[in-house]
XYZ file of N, CA and C in Angstrom:
660
model
N 0.748 -1.347 -0.089
C 0.010 -0.063 -0.075
C 0.918 1.249 0.183
N 1.526 1.501 -1.017
C 2.399 2.486 -1.040
C 2.127 3.957 -1.148
N 0.537 4.119 -1.347
C 0.180 5.274 -1.472
C -0.710 5.749 -0.439
N -0.758 4.997 0.755
C -1.417 5.185 2.006
C -0.916 6.246 2.778
N 0.428 6.494 2.920
C 0.970 7.596 3.215
C 0.729 8.860 2.778
N 0.697 9.162 1.444
C 0.419 10.182 0.478
C -1.093 10.572 0.821
N -1.923 9.443 0.808
C -3.494 9.733 1.030
C -3.537 10.585 2.312
N -2.843 9.952 3.574
C -3.203 10.236 4.736
C -2.418 11.867 4.757
N -1.489 11.980 4.069
C -1.104 13.479 4.041
C -2.074 14.261 3.495
N -3.014 13.751 2.527
C -4.083 14.388 1.615
C -4.976 14.920 2.522
N -5.146 13.698 3.482
C -6.451 14.113 4.418
C -6.069 15.174 5.539
N -4.785 15.119 5.924
C -4.318 16.034 6.830
C -4.376 17.415 6.437
N -4.040 17.494 5.223
C -4.101 18.979 4.468
C -5.447 19.270 4.433
N -6.507 18.407 3.986
C -8.011 18.972 4.054
C -8.298 19.213 5.399
N -7.970 18.331 6.605
C -8.421 18.799 7.726
C -7.670 20.216 8.263
N -6.599 20.508 8.005
C -5.985 21.895 8.169
C -6.615 22.720 7.595
N -7.205 22.654 6.430
C -7.961 23.754 5.643
C -9.249 23.765 6.478
N -9.931 22.878 7.212
C -11.191 22.968 7.888
C -10.900 23.635 9.064
N -9.710 23.741 9.614
C -9.470 24.179 10.972
C -8.752 25.851 10.727
N -9.030 26.275 9.584
C -8.578 27.540 9.260
C -7.274 27.944 8.753
N -6.585 26.830 8.387
C -5.177 26.813 7.840
C -5.146 26.940 6.442
N -4.117 27.804 5.693
C -4.100 27.800 4.194
C -2.613 26.989 4.003
N -2.761 25.578 3.037
C -1.892 25.090 2.787
C -1.060 25.739 1.929
N 0.434 25.871 2.043
C 1.259 26.825 0.970
C 1.960 25.769 0.284
N 2.386 24.633 0.653
C 3.201 23.756 0.214
C 3.322 22.237 0.800
N 3.795 21.355 -0.194
C 3.746 20.052 0.290
C 5.098 19.470 0.051
N 5.407 18.472 0.929
C 6.819 18.064 0.985
C 7.704 18.916 0.504
N 7.973 19.872 1.227
C 8.949 20.898 1.160
C 10.245 20.653 1.760
N 11.214 20.828 0.878
C 12.736 20.410 1.307
C 13.197 21.469 2.125
N 13.963 20.643 3.058
C 14.655 21.633 4.215
C 16.257 21.819 3.705
N 16.536 22.921 3.500
C 18.071 22.961 2.799
C 18.941 23.966 3.827
N 20.113 23.558 3.905
C 20.854 24.344 4.742
C 22.172 24.482 3.763
N 22.669 25.629 3.500
C 23.866 25.772 2.959
C 23.812 24.866 1.497
N 22.629 25.104 0.688
C 22.499 24.340 -0.410
C 22.705 22.697 -0.267
N 22.526 22.144 0.831
C 22.502 20.768 0.926
C 21.136 20.596 1.420
N 20.485 19.547 0.907
C 18.948 18.949 1.430
C 19.340 18.269 2.610
N 18.745 18.757 3.893
C 18.813 17.905 5.026
C 17.598 17.377 5.746
N 16.591 17.554 4.784
C 15.260 16.914 5.289
C 14.330 17.192 4.377
N 12.872 17.020 4.973
C 11.818 17.488 4.192
C 10.505 17.621 5.210
N 9.931 18.740 4.961
C 8.582 19.007 5.966
C 7.377 18.764 5.073
N 6.304 17.958 5.720
C 5.068 17.382 4.970
C 4.402 18.324 4.456
N 3.874 19.217 5.299
C 3.308 20.553 4.785
C 3.689 21.769 5.233
N 3.533 22.986 4.612
C 3.752 24.132 5.072
C 2.604 24.840 4.994
N 2.310 25.652 6.174
C 0.831 26.014 6.059
C 0.774 27.284 6.894
N -0.191 27.952 6.756
C -0.175 29.551 7.297
C -1.701 29.729 8.069
N -1.586 30.163 9.159
C -2.874 30.271 9.890
C -3.668 31.764 9.401
N -4.591 32.050 9.972
C -5.395 33.108 9.518
C -4.878 34.588 9.581
N -3.797 34.524 10.765
C -2.961 35.511 11.092
C -1.678 35.806 10.187
N -1.496 34.865 9.414
C -0.342 35.094 8.371
C 0.944 34.301 9.156
N 0.722 33.273 10.161
C 1.859 32.808 10.805
C 2.136 31.705 10.132
N 3.459 31.444 9.825
C 3.740 30.152 8.845
C 3.945 28.684 9.935
N 3.525 27.937 9.387
C 3.880 26.688 10.183
C 4.514 25.519 9.333
N 5.349 24.992 9.848
C 6.199 23.338 9.332
C 5.416 22.429 9.959
N 4.488 21.601 9.174
C 3.653 20.765 9.710
C 4.196 19.231 9.281
N 4.650 18.525 10.300
C 4.669 17.086 10.278
C 3.854 16.137 10.567
N 3.600 15.353 9.649
C 2.252 14.439 9.550
C 2.682 13.089 10.050
N 2.230 12.528 11.196
C 2.493 11.301 11.747
C 0.988 10.237 11.910
N 1.056 9.466 11.383
C -0.162 8.631 11.483
C -0.150 7.792 12.956
N 0.771 7.898 13.719
C 0.905 7.111 14.972
C 1.048 8.391 16.053
N 1.522 7.948 17.142
C 1.952 8.835 18.083
C 3.314 9.447 18.101
N 3.536 10.812 18.719
C 4.545 11.312 18.507
C 5.697 11.049 19.536
N 6.864 10.616 19.193
C 7.893 10.523 20.275
C 8.945 11.518 20.358
N 9.783 11.439 21.210
C 10.870 12.583 21.568
C 11.661 12.929 20.293
N 11.899 11.937 19.390
C 12.594 12.049 18.224
C 11.783 13.173 17.139
N 10.473 12.614 16.869
C 9.714 13.454 16.049
C 9.512 14.945 16.482
N 9.383 14.857 17.971
C 9.504 16.479 18.436
C 10.642 17.249 18.053
N 11.826 16.460 18.131
C 13.171 17.054 17.852
C 13.134 17.472 16.440
N 12.843 16.534 15.495
C 12.614 16.784 13.975
C 11.801 17.807 13.572
N 10.469 17.981 14.142
C 9.792 19.090 13.711
C 10.277 20.417 14.352
N 11.106 20.353 15.316
C 11.505 21.765 15.924
C 12.730 22.360 15.106
N 13.741 21.469 14.554
C 14.782 21.638 13.843
C 14.569 21.966 12.516
N 13.306 21.425 11.748
C 13.216 21.660 10.271
C 12.434 22.912 10.330
N 11.568 23.156 11.370
C 10.809 24.566 11.411
C 11.601 25.772 11.530
N 12.799 25.400 12.481
C 13.894 26.370 12.432
C 14.585 26.702 11.520
N 14.722 26.018 10.543
C 15.500 26.000 9.134
C 14.569 26.904 8.474
N 13.203 26.538 8.242
C 12.448 27.303 7.447
C 11.758 28.484 8.159
N 12.465 28.839 9.318
C 11.548 29.932 9.684
C 10.171 30.099 9.887
N 9.772 29.035 10.694
C 8.488 28.536 10.638
C 8.083 28.147 12.236
N 6.892 28.140 12.420
C 6.524 27.498 13.841
C 6.257 26.172 13.546
N 6.706 25.313 14.341
C 6.673 23.716 14.418
C 5.080 23.203 14.818
N 4.806 22.315 13.935
C 3.619 21.868 14.236
C 3.391 20.381 13.886
N 2.832 19.301 14.474
C 2.621 18.173 14.425
C 1.103 17.656 14.442
N 0.841 16.823 13.573
C -0.554 16.285 13.445
C -0.300 14.898 13.567
N -0.729 14.134 14.534
C -0.680 12.823 15.010
C -1.851 12.629 15.947
N -1.403 11.440 16.513
C -2.684 10.661 17.353
C -2.190 10.833 18.885
N -1.547 12.196 19.227
C -1.113 12.294 20.458
C 0.147 11.896 20.703
N 0.657 12.071 22.097
C 1.946 11.592 22.483
C 2.200 10.142 22.912
N 3.582 9.900 22.473
C 3.572 8.278 22.954
C 4.006 8.101 24.563
N 4.672 9.154 25.116
C 4.818 9.318 26.575
C 5.051 10.611 27.301
N 5.026 10.927 28.339
C 5.147 11.934 29.071
C 6.356 13.128 28.696
N 7.503 12.069 28.083
C 8.770 12.860 27.935
C 8.578 13.314 26.516
N 7.739 13.040 25.640
C 7.606 13.683 24.216
C 6.702 14.858 24.628
N 5.739 14.744 25.634
C 4.922 15.852 25.539
C 5.575 16.808 26.267
N 6.810 16.580 27.211
C 7.389 17.727 28.012
C 8.359 18.234 27.208
N 9.098 17.630 26.291
C 9.954 18.320 25.201
C 9.042 19.186 24.427
N 7.803 18.859 23.851
C 7.151 19.701 22.920
C 6.861 20.898 23.437
N 6.453 20.840 24.833
C 5.898 22.067 25.715
C 7.071 22.782 25.892
N 8.372 22.444 25.971
C 9.495 23.150 26.253
C 10.094 23.905 24.973
N 9.959 23.263 23.904
C 10.257 23.661 22.740
C 9.319 24.333 21.785
N 8.071 24.342 22.506
C 6.901 25.363 21.617
C 6.572 24.542 20.306
N 6.608 23.088 20.443
C 6.160 22.389 19.202
C 4.688 22.036 19.674
N 3.549 22.556 18.796
C 2.167 22.436 18.728
C 1.916 21.413 18.172
N 0.724 20.484 18.694
C 0.385 18.947 18.409
C -1.132 19.280 18.178
N -1.525 18.768 17.230
C -2.999 18.812 16.902
C -3.203 17.230 16.846
N -3.878 16.692 17.799
C -4.428 15.159 18.261
C -5.427 14.761 17.337
N -5.264 14.027 16.309
C -6.311 13.756 15.235
C -7.630 12.942 16.178
N -7.224 12.178 17.128
C -8.476 11.514 17.760
C -9.327 12.522 18.292
N -8.937 13.895 18.539
C -9.808 14.872 19.073
C -10.189 15.888 18.040
N -9.415 16.034 17.055
C -9.664 17.074 15.959
C -10.716 16.498 14.814
N -10.641 15.103 14.664
C -11.168 14.660 13.461
C -12.600 13.954 13.688
N -13.528 14.572 13.231
C -14.882 14.183 13.118
C -15.294 13.827 11.959
N -15.678 12.612 11.404
C -16.169 12.365 9.997
C -17.487 12.180 10.327
N -18.102 12.757 8.950
C -19.478 12.510 8.433
C -19.688 11.119 8.122
N -20.829 10.553 8.058
C -21.246 9.060 7.729
C -20.647 8.904 6.365
N -20.951 10.029 5.322
C -20.431 9.675 4.059
C -18.665 9.752 4.073
N -18.149 10.597 4.902
C -16.741 10.416 4.712
C -16.029 9.150 5.205
N -16.787 8.804 6.100
C -16.318 7.547 6.989
C -16.735 6.372 5.944
N -17.665 6.440 5.174
C -17.901 5.221 4.299
C -16.986 5.697 3.070
N -16.525 6.576 2.809
C -15.592 6.794 1.554
C -14.430 6.071 2.232
N -13.853 6.575 3.277
C -12.510 6.087 3.822
C -12.498 4.519 3.724
N -13.713 3.859 4.504
C -13.585 2.397 4.699
C -13.744 1.695 3.205
N -14.333 2.295 2.179
C -14.461 1.691 0.978
C -13.128 1.911 0.169
N -12.313 2.988 0.363
C -11.150 2.940 -0.239
C -10.024 2.064 0.543
N -10.382 1.721 1.626
C -9.258 0.902 2.234
C -9.745 -0.545 1.710
N -11.138 -0.656 1.677
C -11.403 -2.242 1.048
C -10.991 -2.372 -0.285
N -11.175 -1.540 -1.145
C -10.724 -1.557 -2.703
C -9.463 -1.660 -2.740
N -8.513 -0.924 -2.020
C -6.870 -1.066 -2.226
C -6.838 -2.570 -1.642
N -7.057 -2.925 -0.731
C -6.847 -4.279 -0.252
C -7.155 -5.271 -1.108
N -8.438 -5.162 -1.891
C -8.590 -6.209 -2.953
C -7.937 -5.898 -3.906
N -7.499 -4.637 -4.318
C -6.664 -4.662 -5.457
C -5.135 -5.141 -5.339
N -4.781 -5.205 -4.097
C -3.292 -5.526 -3.609
C -3.168 -7.207 -3.824
N -4.559 -7.858 -3.642
C -4.959 -9.241 -3.572
C -4.818 -9.681 -4.855
N -5.701 -9.169 -5.600
C -5.698 -9.321 -7.146
C -4.288 -9.034 -7.809
N -3.544 -8.029 -7.567
C -2.159 -8.172 -8.170
C -1.350 -9.369 -7.881
N -1.592 -9.293 -6.431
C -0.537 -10.706 -6.109
C -0.848 -12.040 -6.743
N -2.216 -12.125 -6.771
C -2.912 -13.566 -7.307
C -2.133 -13.651 -8.810
N -2.243 -12.448 -9.334
C -2.054 -12.170 -11.060
C -0.525 -12.891 -11.055
N 0.356 -12.037 -10.169
C 1.664 -12.490 -9.997
C 1.862 -14.023 -9.931
N 1.378 -14.399 -8.872
C 1.322 -15.772 -8.519
C 1.207 -16.735 -10.051
N 0.084 -16.287 -10.497
C -0.562 -17.216 -11.649
C 0.784 -17.232 -12.670
N 1.621 -16.136 -12.789
C 2.304 -16.111 -14.040
C 3.732 -16.776 -13.422
N 3.778 -16.899 -12.303
C 4.968 -17.567 -11.628
C 4.819 -18.945 -11.499
N 3.504 -19.418 -11.298
C 3.490 -20.642 -10.630
C 3.865 -21.915 -11.104
N 4.461 -21.846 -12.493
C 4.984 -23.173 -13.033
C 6.552 -23.328 -12.475
N 6.911 -22.202 -11.731
C 8.380 -22.314 -11.460
C 8.430 -23.084 -10.105
N 9.092 -24.166 -9.962
C 9.185 -25.041 -8.920
C 9.570 -24.496 -7.753
N 10.557 -23.579 -7.910
C 10.959 -22.537 -6.536
C 9.834 -21.782 -6.046
N 9.161 -21.267 -6.731
C 7.930 -20.552 -6.433
C 6.969 -21.244 -5.727
N 6.792 -22.532 -6.411
C 5.588 -23.359 -5.694
C 6.292 -23.887 -4.446
N 7.464 -24.188 -4.221
C 8.063 -24.366 -2.859
C 7.942 -23.289 -1.857
N 8.169 -22.038 -2.263
C 8.056 -20.942 -1.366
C 6.726 -20.795 -1.131
N 5.718 -21.191 -2.006
C 4.343 -21.041 -1.576
C 3.957 -21.998 -0.636
N 4.355 -23.046 -0.979
C 3.822 -23.872 0.076
C 4.564 -23.860 1.501
N 5.623 -23.230 1.563
C 6.203 -22.999 2.837
C 5.514 -21.857 3.605
N 5.165 -20.884 2.776
C 4.491 -19.762 3.468
C 3.297 -20.224 4.053
N 2.505 -21.073 3.254
C 1.021 -21.430 3.762
C 1.143 -22.231 4.771
N 2.191 -22.954 5.469
C 2.607 -23.806 6.473
C 3.084 -22.900 7.711
N 3.529 -21.740 7.468
C 4.120 -20.840 8.378
C 3.305 -19.699 8.783
N 4.016 -19.108 10.015
C 3.398 -17.871 10.540
C 4.388 -16.806 10.581
N 5.705 -17.054 10.398
C 6.598 -15.842 10.155
C 7.716 -16.245 8.821
N 8.628 -15.417 8.565
C 9.509 -15.530 7.710
C 10.622 -16.558 8.109
N 10.762 -16.538 9.387
C 11.881 -17.540 9.914
C 11.335 -18.926 9.780
N 10.283 -18.964 9.974
C 9.801 -20.481 9.620
C 9.791 -21.064 8.051
N 9.533 -19.863 7.061
C 9.742 -19.840 5.949
C 10.897 -20.365 5.398
N 11.958 -19.709 5.809
C 13.327 -20.117 5.623
C 13.741 -21.505 6.276
N 13.251 -21.776 7.157
C 13.621 -23.135 7.925
C 13.044 -24.116 7.082
N 11.627 -23.905 6.606
C 11.319 -24.987 5.672
C 11.836 -25.087 4.338
N 12.204 -24.073 4.022
C 13.315 -23.924 2.572
C 14.676 -24.285 2.721
N 15.110 -24.972 4.237
C 16.392 -25.046 4.463
C 17.350 -23.899 4.175
N 17.037 -22.629 4.485
C 17.774 -21.398 4.384
C 17.918 -20.836 5.740
N 19.157 -20.586 6.352
C 19.163 -19.950 7.402
C 20.411 -18.952 7.439
N 20.429 -18.168 8.511
C 21.382 -17.182 8.586
C 21.166 -15.993 7.903
N 22.282 -15.433 7.358
C 22.097 -14.246 6.364
C 21.293 -14.431 5.093
N 21.321 -15.566 4.841
C 20.653 -16.158 3.569
C 19.449 -15.965 3.810
N 18.762 -15.890 4.711
C 17.155 -15.812 5.167
C 16.589 -14.351 4.674
N 17.620 -13.470 5.044
C 17.088 -12.035 4.692
C 16.980 -12.009 3.202
N 18.328 -12.395 2.619
C 18.300 -12.068 1.090
C 17.206 -12.856 0.467
N 16.696 -14.197 0.953
C 15.747 -14.785 0.624
C 14.149 -14.010 0.356
N 13.998 -13.329 1.553
C 12.863 -12.562 1.861
C 12.701 -11.503 0.616
N 14.060 -10.891 0.655
C 14.083 -9.681 -0.494
C 13.802 -10.318 -1.804
N 14.423 -11.478 -2.038
C 14.252 -11.877 -3.479
C 12.855 -12.245 -3.694
N 12.368 -12.856 -2.793
C 10.752 -13.154 -2.926
C 10.008 -12.005 -3.218
N 10.104 -11.090 -2.186
C 9.216 -9.757 -2.354
C 9.728 -9.206 -3.460
N 10.909 -9.121 -4.301
C 11.047 -8.429 -5.289
C 10.465 -9.202 -6.712
N 10.768 -10.689 -6.704
C 10.354 -11.435 -7.894
C 8.928 -11.441 -7.843
N 8.233 -11.311 -6.813
C 6.779 -11.334 -6.790
C 6.183 -9.916 -6.944
N 6.865 -9.019 -6.652
C 6.425 -7.516 -6.699
C 5.487 -7.344 -5.530
N 5.963 -7.732 -4.515
C 5.005 -7.529 -3.111
C 5.251 -6.325 -2.372
N 6.215 -5.605 -2.716
C 6.566 -4.353 -2.096
C 6.551 -4.596 -0.515
N 5.578 -3.912 0.266
C 5.473 -4.122 1.794
C 4.440 -5.026 2.278
N 3.777 -5.847 1.383
C 2.705 -6.750 1.651
C 3.281 -7.695 2.707
N 2.308 -7.784 3.807
C 2.876 -8.652 4.934
C 2.713 -9.937 4.541
N 3.331 -10.780 5.324
C 3.222 -12.290 5.098
C 1.879 -12.980 5.122
N 1.153 -12.134 6.244
C -0.317 -12.810 6.273
C -1.094 -12.476 5.257
N -0.973 -11.427 4.602
C -1.715 -10.936 3.468
C -1.360 -11.741 2.274
N 0.083 -12.121 1.975
C 0.513 -12.962 1.307
C -0.066 -14.481 1.278
N -0.093 -14.894 2.445
C -0.664 -16.315 2.498
C -2.221 -16.302 2.131
N -2.942 -15.180 2.347
C -4.339 -15.072 1.967
C -4.398 -15.137 0.422
N -3.518 -14.416 -0.172
C -3.277 -14.207 -1.634
C -3.073 -15.745 -2.230
N -2.268 -16.446 -1.657
C -1.843 -17.715 -2.049
C -3.182 -18.501 -2.163
N -3.831 -18.784 -0.789
C -4.714 -19.517 -0.681
C -6.345 -19.171 -1.698
N -6.254 -17.831 -1.991
C -7.238 -17.515 -2.856
C -6.797 -17.707 -4.407
N -5.650 -17.821 -4.703
C -5.159 -18.194 -5.982
C -5.461 -19.621 -6.138
N -4.899 -20.743 -5.080
C -4.930 -22.109 -5.020
C -6.662 -22.376 -5.345
N -7.337 -21.534 -4.528
C -8.872 -21.993 -4.673
C -9.453 -21.462 -5.981
N -8.902 -20.409 -6.747
C -9.275 -20.243 -8.102
C -9.037 -21.340 -9.134
N -7.658 -21.695 -8.821
C -6.954 -22.764 -9.729
C -7.602 -23.970 -9.672
N -8.187 -24.208 -8.371
C -8.681 -25.502 -8.153
C -10.191 -25.511 -9.024
N -10.723 -24.183 -8.829
C -12.294 -24.225 -9.288
C -12.029 -24.207 -10.703
N -11.063 -23.804 -11.474
C -10.888 -23.443 -13.003
C -10.506 -25.217 -13.155
N -9.713 -25.817 -12.877
C -9.313 -27.039 -13.177
C -10.722 -27.907 -13.114
N -11.427 -27.861 -11.982
C -12.653 -28.690 -11.970
C -13.573 -28.376 -13.118
N -13.705 -27.171 -13.435
C -14.411 -26.365 -14.337
C -14.009 -27.166 -15.902
N -12.650 -27.372 -16.144
C -12.374 -27.688 -17.182
C -12.389 -29.356 -17.396
N -12.196 -30.055 -16.230
C -12.522 -31.440 -16.360
C -13.990 -31.742 -16.477
N -14.764 -30.819 -16.003
C -16.344 -31.143 -16.600
C -16.550 -30.925 -17.941
N -15.716 -29.945 -18.537
C -15.766 -29.680 -19.852
C -15.318 -30.813 -20.793
N -14.232 -31.527 -20.476
C -13.530 -32.475 -21.064
C -14.781 -33.661 -21.048
N -15.504 -33.909 -19.985
C -16.222 -35.037 -19.887
C -17.562 -34.660 -20.794
N -18.066 -33.419 -20.802
C -19.295 -33.267 -21.823
C -18.873 -33.037 -23.001
């Protein structure tokens, strides 16, 4: 789901607009002495003309995120602002208060209408289905490869990649290389093992049904 992060930033940009901010830029480079040192997710301006360097976090804010927001905003001559799901602990909140880093808590700020909630859920479902279909198509094109078939079988029997490697008699540093090779060869990206297992089961089911139909056709 490579586009999830970008869509989340789109949603936050829309939220900022609803809260009275004007979005001036997206993914703005942070440059020091002609050297790029970072990137700010959003640069926005409030109703008083005050500029903010906005960091978008889908989870909770830790101390490292607070420092990053503060430094990037300092370089851009803006005020630091983080949009997240709150603080991960008291230390991150204390540092944010000390450095003047504002935090908008999504759990408090976001109120979705029924239609908006339906759209969000539909998008997630459609994307998940799309990922499964793409993976199943790739499996179909590779299924004649004995190595791929062996990997598919191991994945169905295992709950983690270490188990998969053990089933295939691959250990040590070679296990990481195997995982990278499998993901690259099947075009999986960041698809989790559990989702890959689901895709393999669906592929096997479809293949079984098609073979059954073909046998019926031959008899008739």
